[in-house]
């Protein structure tokens, strides 16, 4: 059985989409779950919710994020998509990574401060995540013409040596 590049591309794309669905769902669900914490809640309620948020973040959402980014990177090289809209999309994905880290930081604060820390409102995180997801979808589906803002000198070799002695020849 021979495996064609089209089959590999389909498998990687399916993996990328499945991982994105989990990651994006987690970026919406985790702030909502963290928002369920209340001042003065019972230890059992706190422990259950804390374990649920921690396990969801570490065992589902973060592996999904890593898988989505790895499969997406593979797709860039498999398809040879080095267009300005793709670089704009990568900036938006970087923002999703920052939001992911902020959610993880909140999960960590909830566990370290054992009920003394009330999480911030989930609304800004959810709105930011959904807005960024929409931007990514628009860039991927519409593939708009984005002006290439890089100067010409940055795209052409300068035929100069690096300013250190240790560079190999």
Tab-separated table of C-alpha atoms in Angstrom:
chain	number	residue	atom	x	y	z
A	1	UNK	CA	0.000	0.000	0.000
A	2	UNK	CA	1.471	3.317	-1.014
A	3	UNK	CA	0.729	6.462	0.885
A	4	UNK	CA	0.278	9.537	-1.265
A	5	UNK	CA	1.039	13.099	-0.262
A	6	UNK	CA	-2.694	13.812	-0.577
A	7	UNK	CA	-3.483	11.159	2.012
A	8	UNK	CA	-0.842	12.496	4.405
A	9	UNK	CA	-2.165	16.004	3.861
A	10	UNK	CA	-5.721	14.865	4.663
A	11	UNK	CA	-4.623	13.090	7.844
A	12	UNK	CA	-2.598	16.063	9.085
A	13	UNK	CA	-5.425	18.476	8.223
A	14	UNK	CA	-7.970	16.297	10.059
A	15	UNK	CA	-5.693	16.100	13.100
A	16	UNK	CA	-5.213	19.885	12.982
A	17	UNK	CA	-8.956	20.564	12.831
A	18	UNK	CA	-9.798	18.069	15.596
A	19	UNK	CA	-7.129	19.529	17.873
A	20	UNK	CA	-8.312	23.076	17.107
A	21	UNK	CA	-11.862	22.175	18.078
A	22	UNK	CA	-10.691	20.852	21.460
A	23	UNK	CA	-8.331	23.773	22.060
A	24	UNK	CA	-10.877	26.452	21.173
A	25	UNK	CA	-13.618	24.758	23.188
A	26	UNK	CA	-11.250	24.663	26.155
A	27	UNK	CA	-10.433	28.363	25.803
A	28	UNK	CA	-14.144	29.075	26.178
A	29	UNK	CA	-15.044	26.409	28.757
A	30	UNK	CA	-12.156	26.868	31.193
A	31	UNK	CA	-12.858	30.549	31.996
A	32	UNK	CA	-16.522	29.601	32.530
A	33	UNK	CA	-15.508	26.793	34.889
A	34	UNK	CA	-13.095	29.080	36.741
A	35	UNK	CA	-15.887	31.625	37.088
A	36	UNK	CA	-17.892	29.067	39.093
A	37	UNK	CA	-15.545	29.495	42.054
A	38	UNK	CA	-17.159	31.543	44.812
A	39	UNK	CA	-15.858	33.086	48.003
A	40	UNK	CA	-16.649	30.880	50.974
A	41	UNK	CA	-17.429	27.733	48.985
A	42	UNK	CA	-17.023	24.409	50.759
A	43	UNK	CA	-13.709	22.580	50.607
A	44	UNK	CA	-15.310	19.664	48.742
A	45	UNK	CA	-16.801	21.971	46.107
A	46	UNK	CA	-13.528	23.884	45.775
A	47	UNK	CA	-11.457	20.678	45.465
A	48	UNK	CA	-13.780	19.160	42.868
A	49	UNK	CA	-13.831	22.273	40.683
A	50	UNK	CA	-10.108	22.854	41.128
A	51	UNK	CA	-9.302	19.277	40.073
A	52	UNK	CA	-11.646	19.509	37.094
A	53	UNK	CA	-10.099	22.761	35.829
A	54	UNK	CA	-6.535	21.579	36.434
A	55	UNK	CA	-7.026	18.211	34.730
A	56	UNK	CA	-8.920	19.765	31.820
A	57	UNK	CA	-6.137	22.298	31.262
A	58	UNK	CA	-3.221	19.881	31.599
A	59	UNK	CA	-4.661	16.716	30.065
A	60	UNK	CA	-6.986	17.985	27.329
A	61	UNK	CA	-6.609	21.655	26.382
A	62	UNK	CA	-2.812	21.994	26.465
A	63	UNK	CA	-2.107	18.758	24.525
A	64	UNK	CA	-4.752	19.846	22.005
A	65	UNK	CA	-3.022	23.230	21.636
A	66	UNK	CA	0.369	21.621	21.090
A	67	UNK	CA	-1.098	19.159	18.582
A	68	UNK	CA	-2.943	21.928	16.714
A	69	UNK	CA	0.193	24.048	16.455
A	70	UNK	CA	2.397	21.112	15.424
A	71	UNK	CA	-0.065	19.893	12.780
A	72	UNK	CA	-0.598	23.461	11.565
A	73	UNK	CA	3.148	23.949	11.206
A	74	UNK	CA	3.378	20.694	9.251
A	75	UNK	CA	0.551	21.893	6.984
A	76	UNK	CA	2.398	25.129	6.250
A	77	UNK	CA	5.354	23.146	4.948
A	78	UNK	CA	3.323	20.412	3.243
A	79	UNK	CA	1.257	22.987	1.338
A	80	UNK	CA	4.054	25.552	0.945
A	81	UNK	CA	1.847	28.364	2.191
A	82	UNK	CA	4.218	31.259	2.778
A	83	UNK	CA	1.805	34.093	2.073
A	84	UNK	CA	1.262	37.335	4.024
A	85	UNK	CA	-2.223	36.218	5.164
A	86	UNK	CA	-0.617	33.142	6.747
A	87	UNK	CA	1.797	35.291	8.727
A	88	UNK	CA	-1.137	37.418	9.903
A	89	UNK	CA	-2.855	34.190	10.960
A	90	UNK	CA	0.245	33.136	12.875
A	91	UNK	CA	0.128	36.418	14.788
A	92	UNK	CA	-3.496	35.651	15.733
A	93	UNK	CA	-2.488	32.123	16.784
A	94	UNK	CA	0.207	33.713	18.951
A	95	UNK	CA	-2.525	35.730	20.641
A	96	UNK	CA	-4.477	32.503	21.252
A	97	UNK	CA	-1.346	31.057	22.861
A	98	UNK	CA	-1.126	34.125	25.127
A	99	UNK	CA	-4.780	33.707	26.125
A	100	UNK	CA	-4.103	30.013	26.760
A	101	UNK	CA	-1.212	30.944	29.060
A	102	UNK	CA	-3.399	33.468	30.893
A	103	UNK	CA	-6.035	30.788	31.515
A	104	UNK	CA	-3.302	28.449	32.751
A	105	UNK	CA	-1.992	31.147	35.090
A	106	UNK	CA	-5.473	31.569	36.552
A	107	UNK	CA	-5.788	27.795	37.010
A	108	UNK	CA	-2.449	27.843	38.830
A	109	UNK	CA	-3.435	30.748	41.091
A	110	UNK	CA	-6.656	28.954	41.987
A	111	UNK	CA	-4.720	25.889	43.116
A	112	UNK	CA	-1.929	27.703	44.955
A	113	UNK	CA	-4.106	30.072	46.951
A	114	UNK	CA	-6.601	27.421	48.082
A	115	UNK	CA	-9.814	29.410	47.983
A	116	UNK	CA	-8.287	32.811	48.805
A	117	UNK	CA	-8.139	33.848	45.154
A	118	UNK	CA	-11.237	34.696	43.193
A	119	UNK	CA	-10.693	34.457	39.449
A	120	UNK	CA	-11.370	37.478	37.262
A	121	UNK	CA	-14.565	37.675	35.258
A	122	UNK	CA	-14.554	35.125	32.440
A	123	UNK	CA	-16.121	37.589	29.989
A	124	UNK	CA	-12.909	39.331	28.765
A	125	UNK	CA	-11.117	36.005	28.248
A	126	UNK	CA	-14.046	34.490	26.387
A	127	UNK	CA	-14.630	37.577	24.232
A	128	UNK	CA	-10.909	37.825	23.439
A	129	UNK	CA	-10.704	34.132	22.596
A	130	UNK	CA	-13.786	34.117	20.383
A	131	UNK	CA	-12.742	37.318	18.597
A	132	UNK	CA	-9.288	35.872	17.909
A	133	UNK	CA	-10.808	32.595	16.703
A	134	UNK	CA	-13.028	34.541	14.288
A	135	UNK	CA	-10.007	36.433	12.955
A	136	UNK	CA	-8.167	33.137	12.395
A	137	UNK	CA	-11.198	31.661	10.600
A	138	UNK	CA	-11.579	34.713	8.373
A	139	UNK	CA	-7.898	34.662	7.456
A	140	UNK	CA	-7.904	30.923	6.701
A	141	UNK	CA	-11.181	30.778	4.799
A	142	UNK	CA	-10.998	34.085	2.905
A	143	UNK	CA	-7.219	34.150	2.352
A	144	UNK	CA	-7.386	37.936	1.923
A	145	UNK	CA	-4.729	39.870	0.087
A	146	UNK	CA	-2.606	41.238	2.903
A	147	UNK	CA	0.033	43.773	1.875
A	148	UNK	CA	3.590	42.553	2.319
A	149	UNK	CA	5.033	45.126	4.701
A	150	UNK	CA	8.539	43.672	4.903
A	151	UNK	CA	11.159	45.953	3.343
A	152	UNK	CA	13.015	44.656	0.271
A	153	UNK	CA	16.387	44.627	2.059
A	154	UNK	CA	14.968	42.121	4.546
A	155	UNK	CA	14.099	39.672	1.760
A	156	UNK	CA	17.408	39.751	-0.132
A	157	UNK	CA	20.800	38.430	0.970
A	158	UNK	CA	23.198	41.222	1.895
A	159	UNK	CA	26.412	39.270	1.162
A	160	UNK	CA	27.977	40.298	4.464
A	161	UNK	CA	29.671	38.306	7.188
A	162	UNK	CA	28.157	38.098	10.626
A	163	UNK	CA	29.908	40.419	13.088
A	164	UNK	CA	31.400	37.627	15.210
A	165	UNK	CA	34.606	35.666	14.792
A	166	UNK	CA	33.074	32.287	15.708
A	167	UNK	CA	30.930	31.938	12.592
A	168	UNK	CA	31.807	28.980	10.393
A	169	UNK	CA	33.010	29.693	6.888
